Amino acid sequence: NAGVTQTPKFRILKIGQSMTLQCTQDMNHNYMYWYRQDPGMGLKLIYYSVGAGITDKGEVPNGYNVSRSTTEDFPLRLELAAPSQTSVYFCASSQTGSVGYEQYFGPGTRLTVT
Amino acid sequence: GDSVTQMEGPVTLSEEACLTINCTYTATGYPSLFWYVQYPGEGLQLLLKATKADDKGSNKGFEATYRKETTSFHLEKGSVQVSDSAVYFCALSDRGSNDYKLSFGAGTTVTVRA
């Protein structure tokens, strides 16, 4: 019962470096999401995907890129890291996009950019 | 657009005290409403949900009723335990949107002392 897994759990980046946050789900969900959580704030949607090969921007996509080549994987790419990207990143998935369906969250990746 | 406003924290309670976290929402369509809980060091998990007006969601002693007339979904528990210490997020997904993303409140940190 792995559910949604994320790697790494923690990472420190220097300004201008790049990295990829990995996300994998084993529930055969079509919908996948990336959120960021800043202190004292709710989660903000970065990107989402409704199926393999289909992605779209959320509320705060600048500075990030995604791809969805398989149903299981939805990596998030940070190019030219900036201090404003210091946050906790959560990946989530859901069975469908139907209203009322639960999203399942991974444990998060805590990223610090210095 | 869709938005969720929830009671600011932090909230500190003694064991067996009553807990209420207020949540109100704004939505353009017919939203489903959720409470998610985040225990220390973990990702979010669904606590309860309601998909239409007057529905009551319940789980682990927590309850919330979908009140369309007051656009509210307040979370209540009659007797809290130390294990209820967590961050609680109110969220909605709106039938009127195309991507069925979740819109989150800022979260309320609850600490229960023995």
Short mmCIF file of C-alpha atoms in Angstrom, two decimals:
data_model
loop_
_atom_site.label_atom_id
_atom_site.label_comp_id
_atom_site.label_asym_id
_atom_site.label_seq_id
_atom_site.Cartn_x
_atom_site.Cartn_y
_atom_site.Cartn_z
CA ASN A 1 0.00 0.00 0.00
CA ALA A 2 2.57 2.60 -1.09
CA GLY A 3 0.01 5.15 -2.34
CA VAL A 4 1.80 8.36 -3.36
CA THR A 5 5.55 8.44 -2.84
CA GLN A 6 7.85 11.44 -3.16
CA THR A 7 11.62 11.76 -3.28
CA PRO A 8 13.68 13.30 -1.86
CA LYS A 9 12.27 14.15 1.57
CA PHE A 10 14.63 17.06 2.09
CA ARG A 11 16.89 19.06 -0.19
CA ILE A 12 18.99 22.18 0.01
CA LEU A 13 19.74 23.98 -3.26
CA LYS A 14 21.91 26.93 -4.06
CA ILE A 15 20.42 29.81 -6.03
CA GLY A 16 20.49 29.02 -9.74
CA GLN A 17 20.71 25.25 -9.36
CA SER A 18 18.12 22.92 -10.85
CA MET A 19 16.49 19.76 -9.57
CA THR A 20 13.63 17.36 -10.14
CA LEU A 21 11.18 16.34 -7.46
CA GLN A 22 9.92 12.83 -8.09
CA CYS A 23 6.35 11.65 -7.55
CA THR A 24 4.95 8.18 -8.14
CA GLN A 25 1.53 6.71 -7.41
CA ASP A 26 0.50 3.06 -7.57
CA MET A 27 -3.27 3.51 -7.49
CA ASN A 28 -3.71 3.88 -11.27
CA HIS A 29 -5.11 7.37 -10.79
CA ASN A 30 -5.52 9.52 -13.86
CA TYR A 31 -5.33 12.89 -12.09
CA MET A 32 -2.14 14.09 -10.45
CA TYR A 33 -1.26 17.42 -8.85
CA TRP A 34 1.66 19.38 -7.47
CA TYR A 35 1.11 21.82 -4.61
CA ARG A 36 3.39 24.00 -2.57
CA GLN A 37 2.78 24.86 1.07
CA ASP A 38 4.27 28.00 2.52
CA PRO A 39 4.26 28.73 6.27
CA GLY A 40 0.87 29.94 7.48
CA MET A 41 -0.63 29.52 4.05
CA GLY A 42 -2.85 26.96 2.46
CA LEU A 43 -1.66 24.81 -0.39
CA LYS A 44 -1.30 26.42 -3.79
CA LEU A 45 -1.61 24.40 -7.00
CA ILE A 46 1.47 24.54 -9.23
CA TYR A 47 0.60 22.13 -12.05
CA TYR A 48 -1.81 19.31 -12.61
CA SER A 49 -2.34 16.48 -15.07
CA VAL A 50 -5.50 14.72 -16.18
CA GLY A 51 -3.68 11.81 -17.77
CA ALA A 52 -0.46 10.69 -19.42
CA GLY A 53 0.73 13.30 -21.90
CA ILE A 54 -1.62 16.03 -20.62
CA THR A 55 -0.56 18.75 -18.19
CA ASP A 56 -1.79 22.23 -17.34
CA LYS A 57 -0.84 25.18 -15.19
CA GLY A 58 -2.27 25.83 -11.78
CA GLU A 59 -2.19 29.02 -9.71
CA VAL A 60 1.59 29.41 -9.30
CA PRO A 61 3.42 27.74 -12.23
CA ASN A 62 6.24 30.23 -12.78
CA GLY A 63 9.69 28.71 -12.29
CA TYR A 64 8.46 25.12 -12.62
CA ASN A 65 7.91 22.55 -15.33
CA VAL A 66 6.25 19.15 -15.38
CA SER A 67 5.89 16.15 -17.62
CA ARG A 68 3.62 13.10 -17.52
CA SER A 69 4.91 10.30 -19.69
CA THR A 70 3.26 7.52 -17.68
CA THR A 71 0.18 7.20 -15.50
CA GLU A 72 2.34 6.51 -12.45
CA ASP A 73 4.91 9.31 -12.56
CA PHE A 74 4.58 13.07 -12.41
CA PRO A 75 7.96 14.76 -11.83
CA LEU A 76 8.28 18.47 -11.04
CA ARG A 77 11.29 20.29 -12.44
CA LEU A 78 12.75 23.44 -10.86
CA GLU A 79 14.96 25.44 -13.18
CA LEU A 80 17.22 28.18 -11.82
CA ALA A 81 16.15 27.83 -8.19
CA ALA A 82 15.30 31.03 -6.32
CA PRO A 83 14.81 31.69 -2.57
CA SER A 84 11.10 32.25 -3.26
CA GLN A 85 10.86 28.54 -4.10
CA THR A 86 11.74 27.56 -0.55
CA SER A 87 8.67 25.62 0.46
CA VAL A 88 7.21 22.19 1.15
CA TYR A 89 6.04 20.47 -2.01
CA PHE A 90 3.24 17.94 -2.05
CA CYS A 91 2.24 15.64 -4.84
CA ALA A 92 -1.31 14.28 -4.92
CA SER A 93 -3.45 12.04 -7.07
CA SER A 94 -7.13 11.29 -7.49
CA GLN A 95 -9.15 8.63 -9.26
CA THR A 96 -11.04 11.09 -11.41
CA GLY A 97 -11.56 14.79 -11.61
CA SER A 98 -15.13 14.47 -10.45
CA VAL A 99 -16.11 16.83 -7.71
CA GLY A 100 -16.17 15.06 -4.39
CA TYR A 101 -13.40 12.60 -5.14
CA GLU A 102 -10.64 12.46 -2.55
CA GLN A 103 -7.11 13.51 -3.38
CA TYR A 104 -4.36 11.35 -1.89
CA PHE A 105 -1.21 13.14 -0.82
CA GLY A 106 2.41 12.12 -0.61
CA PRO A 107 4.54 12.88 2.47
CA GLY A 108 6.09 16.00 0.94
CA THR A 109 9.52 17.31 -0.02
CA ARG A 110 10.98 20.12 2.07
CA LEU A 111 13.11 22.33 -0.19
CA THR A 112 15.37 25.15 0.94
CA VAL A 113 17.02 27.48 -1.58
CA THR A 114 19.91 29.54 -0.22
CA GLY B 1 -13.21 32.84 -7.91
CA ASP B 2 -13.33 30.09 -5.36
CA SER B 3 -11.92 30.75 -1.92
CA VAL B 4 -11.92 29.33 1.58
CA THR B 5 -11.54 31.29 4.81
CA GLN B 6 -10.91 29.43 8.01
CA MET B 7 -10.34 30.42 11.59
CA GLU B 8 -6.83 31.50 12.31
CA GLY B 9 -4.80 29.65 14.88
CA PRO B 10 -2.99 28.47 16.66
CA VAL B 11 -5.52 26.85 18.94
CA THR B 12 -4.41 25.25 22.20
CA LEU B 13 -6.80 23.04 24.15
CA SER B 14 -6.78 20.67 27.08
CA GLU B 15 -7.71 17.04 26.60
CA GLU B 16 -11.48 16.41 26.60
CA ALA B 17 -12.23 20.01 25.62
CA CYS B 18 -14.56 20.85 22.72
CA LEU B 19 -13.06 21.97 19.44
CA THR B 20 -14.66 24.11 16.74
CA ILE B 21 -12.81 25.41 13.69
CA ASN B 22 -14.81 27.81 11.56
CA CYS B 23 -14.71 27.60 7.78
CA THR B 24 -16.60 29.69 5.23
CA TYR B 25 -16.36 29.55 1.48
CA THR B 26 -17.05 31.38 -1.76
CA ALA B 27 -17.74 29.38 -4.88
CA THR B 28 -19.23 30.03 -8.29
CA GLY B 29 -20.76 26.59 -8.77
CA TYR B 30 -21.85 23.74 -6.52
CA PRO B 31 -18.83 22.81 -4.47
CA SER B 32 -17.94 19.75 -2.51
CA LEU B 33 -16.36 20.55 0.85
CA PHE B 34 -13.56 18.79 2.66
CA TRP B 35 -11.57 18.80 5.85
CA TYR B 36 -8.02 17.53 5.52
CA VAL B 37 -5.68 16.89 8.45
CA GLN B 38 -1.90 17.05 8.48
CA TYR B 39 -0.15 15.34 11.38
CA PRO B 40 3.40 16.45 12.20
CA GLY B 41 5.88 15.43 9.51
CA GLU B 42 3.22 13.86 7.27
CA GLY B 43 1.25 14.71 4.17
CA LEU B 44 -2.41 15.68 4.17
CA GLN B 45 -5.09 13.06 4.57
CA LEU B 46 -8.82 13.36 4.16
CA LEU B 47 -10.68 13.65 7.45
CA LEU B 48 -14.23 14.06 6.16
CA LYS B 49 -16.22 15.48 3.29
CA ALA B 50 -19.70 16.57 2.19
CA THR B 51 -20.83 16.80 -1.40
CA LYS B 52 -24.17 18.61 -1.16
CA ALA B 53 -26.08 21.02 1.03
CA ASP B 54 -27.16 19.72 4.47
CA ASP B 55 -24.85 16.70 4.21
CA LYS B 56 -22.93 15.89 7.39
CA GLY B 57 -19.46 14.43 7.13
CA SER B 58 -18.07 12.55 10.10
CA ASN B 59 -14.94 10.60 11.00
CA LYS B 60 -12.87 9.89 14.13
CA GLY B 61 -15.35 11.83 16.28
CA PHE B 62 -15.17 14.92 14.06
CA GLU B 63 -18.23 16.30 12.31
CA ALA B 64 -19.00 19.07 9.84
CA THR B 65 -22.28 20.05 8.18
CA TYR B 66 -22.49 21.65 4.73
CA ARG B 67 -24.55 24.83 5.27
CA LYS B 68 -25.36 26.44 1.95
CA GLU B 69 -27.39 29.28 3.49
CA THR B 70 -24.40 30.46 5.53
CA THR B 71 -21.73 29.12 3.11
CA SER B 72 -20.05 27.37 6.00
CA PHE B 73 -18.52 24.00 6.89
CA HIS B 74 -17.38 24.26 10.50
CA LEU B 75 -15.41 21.38 12.01
CA GLU B 76 -16.39 20.17 15.48
CA LYS B 77 -15.31 17.56 17.97
CA GLY B 78 -16.83 17.14 21.39
CA SER B 79 -13.83 15.76 23.27
CA VAL B 80 -10.32 16.10 21.85
CA GLN B 81 -7.31 13.91 22.56
CA VAL B 82 -3.59 14.62 22.44
CA SER B 83 -3.49 12.59 19.23
CA ASP B 84 -5.73 15.21 17.55
CA SER B 85 -2.86 17.69 17.57
CA ALA B 86 -2.39 18.57 13.91
CA VAL B 87 -3.00 21.20 11.25
CA TYR B 88 -6.53 21.18 9.85
CA PHE B 89 -7.35 22.47 6.36
CA CYS B 90 -10.76 23.30 4.99
CA ALA B 91 -10.98 22.89 1.21
CA LEU B 92 -13.44 22.91 -1.64
CA SER B 93 -13.69 21.60 -5.17
CA ASP B 94 -16.10 23.36 -7.42
CA ARG B 95 -18.34 21.66 -9.89
CA GLY B 96 -18.18 24.79 -11.98
CA SER B 97 -14.45 24.58 -12.61
CA ASN B 98 -12.80 22.50 -15.30
CA ASP B 99 -9.92 21.02 -13.41
CA TYR B 100 -11.55 20.05 -10.11
CA LYS B 101 -8.62 21.36 -8.17
CA LEU B 102 -8.88 21.85 -4.45
CA SER B 103 -8.90 25.38 -3.03
CA PHE B 104 -7.51 25.37 0.50
CA GLY B 105 -7.86 27.57 3.51
CA ALA B 106 -4.71 28.69 5.31
CA GLY B 107 -4.89 25.90 7.87
CA THR B 108 -5.46 25.94 11.63
CA THR B 109 -2.85 24.50 13.96
CA VAL B 110 -4.39 22.68 16.91
CA THR B 111 -2.40 21.60 19.94
CA VAL B 112 -4.02 19.43 22.59
CA ARG B 113 -2.31 19.27 25.98
CA ALA B 114 -2.67 16.36 28.39
#
